């Protein structure tokens, strides 16, 4: 360790770089979730605010739009790293009227992704018929809706900017 950085094979790794490697070790790479129905110039990317307490939509792709989708048997979790030590998970309150972010995975943070060819739908695992369960976009806001239509279509094959390269170290 040199000045708060780890020297690994002649390359200095900062705490932020190490954190990203540790949090995502063994997990699929982060993806961006993009709402299909948002018109050009709108904010199509699912995003978490800086402190991980609320979700919304954003126009550009950055770290706050990089979600980790992890398969857990019959459902997936959709999480995002808020800082070097905290991951929060997309969920909702039990009746589906409010989308939430939580540090622990409970039944309210379980999702099912259905591949429909050109897009996917994302719905709550185990939600009753007619309940608000599909991740949706309406009037520039994210919500849950009871049926799958054009506003409930997402893609996740967005390009995520690569992390910054490590600094070049001379003389090591």
XYZ file of C-alpha atoms in Angstrom, residues 20-148:
129
model
C -15.876 -1.535 -7.895
C -13.850 -4.687 -8.418
C -14.913 -6.168 -5.069
C -18.612 -5.259 -5.267
C -18.918 -6.696 -8.766
C -16.695 -9.745 -8.262
C -18.493 -12.756 -9.671
C -21.515 -10.695 -10.766
C -22.632 -9.857 -14.270
C -21.404 -6.502 -15.566
C -23.571 -3.454 -14.863
C -26.116 -2.487 -17.522
C -28.225 0.557 -18.259
C -31.996 0.177 -18.306
C -33.481 2.355 -21.037
C -37.212 3.040 -21.419
C -38.255 2.419 -25.025
C -41.226 4.835 -24.958
C -39.252 7.990 -24.077
C -38.997 10.250 -27.158
C -35.653 11.525 -28.469
C -34.340 14.303 -26.252
C -36.149 12.910 -23.188
C -34.684 11.152 -20.146
C -34.823 7.417 -20.884
C -32.310 5.889 -18.412
C -33.377 4.463 -15.050
C -31.318 6.249 -12.438
C -30.731 6.516 -8.689
C -30.070 9.828 -6.984
C -26.668 10.508 -5.376
C -27.515 9.103 -1.944
C -29.495 6.094 -3.195
C -32.833 7.115 -1.680
C -34.944 7.597 -4.809
C -35.123 6.642 -8.464
C -36.002 8.530 -11.591
C -34.967 8.974 -15.199
C -31.910 10.707 -16.629
C -30.728 11.783 -20.075
C -27.107 10.575 -19.924
C -25.365 7.396 -18.833
C -23.044 7.615 -15.803
C -22.471 5.556 -12.633
C -25.973 6.382 -11.341
C -27.444 4.526 -14.314
C -25.333 1.346 -13.998
C -27.532 -1.433 -12.589
C -26.469 -4.965 -11.652
C -29.111 -7.577 -12.465
C -28.505 -10.723 -10.436
C -30.411 -13.958 -10.981
C -31.625 -15.590 -7.769
C -33.547 -18.699 -8.819
C -37.013 -17.752 -10.081
C -36.433 -13.992 -9.805
C -33.752 -11.319 -10.205
C -32.608 -8.418 -8.081
C -31.820 -5.060 -9.668
C -29.181 -3.235 -7.651
C -26.973 -0.181 -7.959
C -23.830 0.813 -6.095
C -24.402 4.088 -4.237
C -20.846 4.372 -2.942
C -17.840 2.159 -2.260
C -19.602 0.030 0.346
C -23.355 0.252 -0.281
C -25.563 -1.382 -2.886
C -29.295 -0.629 -2.912
C -31.997 -2.647 -4.631
C -34.955 -1.516 -6.698
C -38.263 -2.405 -5.082
C -41.666 -1.061 -4.210
C -44.034 -0.836 -1.322
C -46.372 -3.870 -1.067
C -49.278 -2.348 -3.038
C -47.051 -1.087 -5.860
C -47.875 2.595 -5.483
C -44.318 3.736 -4.628
C -40.979 2.607 -6.081
C -38.236 2.318 -3.478
C -34.545 1.550 -3.005
C -33.543 -0.681 -0.054
C -30.242 -2.021 1.258
C -31.652 -5.521 1.854
C -33.478 -7.821 -0.532
C -36.992 -8.784 0.592
C -40.029 -9.939 -1.399
C -40.534 -6.289 -2.428
C -37.147 -6.235 -4.249
C -37.775 -9.337 -6.375
C -38.369 -8.913 -10.124
C -38.999 -11.050 -13.207
C -37.616 -10.024 -16.595
C -39.444 -11.245 -19.688
C -37.693 -11.153 -23.053
C -40.086 -9.996 -25.783
C -37.573 -9.856 -28.633
C -36.842 -6.179 -29.268
C -37.486 -5.231 -25.642
C -37.977 -6.638 -22.145
C -40.638 -6.136 -19.517
C -39.781 -6.013 -15.817
C -42.426 -6.942 -13.271
C -42.623 -7.706 -9.568
C -42.203 -11.351 -8.662
C -45.377 -12.905 -7.276
C -47.608 -9.860 -7.822
C -51.318 -10.623 -7.983
C -53.242 -10.352 -11.253
C -54.365 -6.761 -11.811
C -51.874 -5.361 -9.282
C -49.446 -2.574 -10.139
C -46.445 -4.682 -11.058
C -44.803 -3.622 -14.357
C -41.913 -1.146 -14.286
C -43.244 1.723 -16.378
C -42.595 5.282 -17.558
C -45.338 7.904 -17.836
C -45.073 11.681 -18.108
C -41.316 11.557 -17.475
C -41.574 9.557 -14.233
C -40.954 5.933 -13.273
C -43.858 4.007 -11.748
C -45.480 0.589 -11.580
C -48.449 -0.191 -13.805
C -50.969 -3.034 -13.874
C -50.561 -4.151 -17.492
C -47.747 -4.354 -20.040
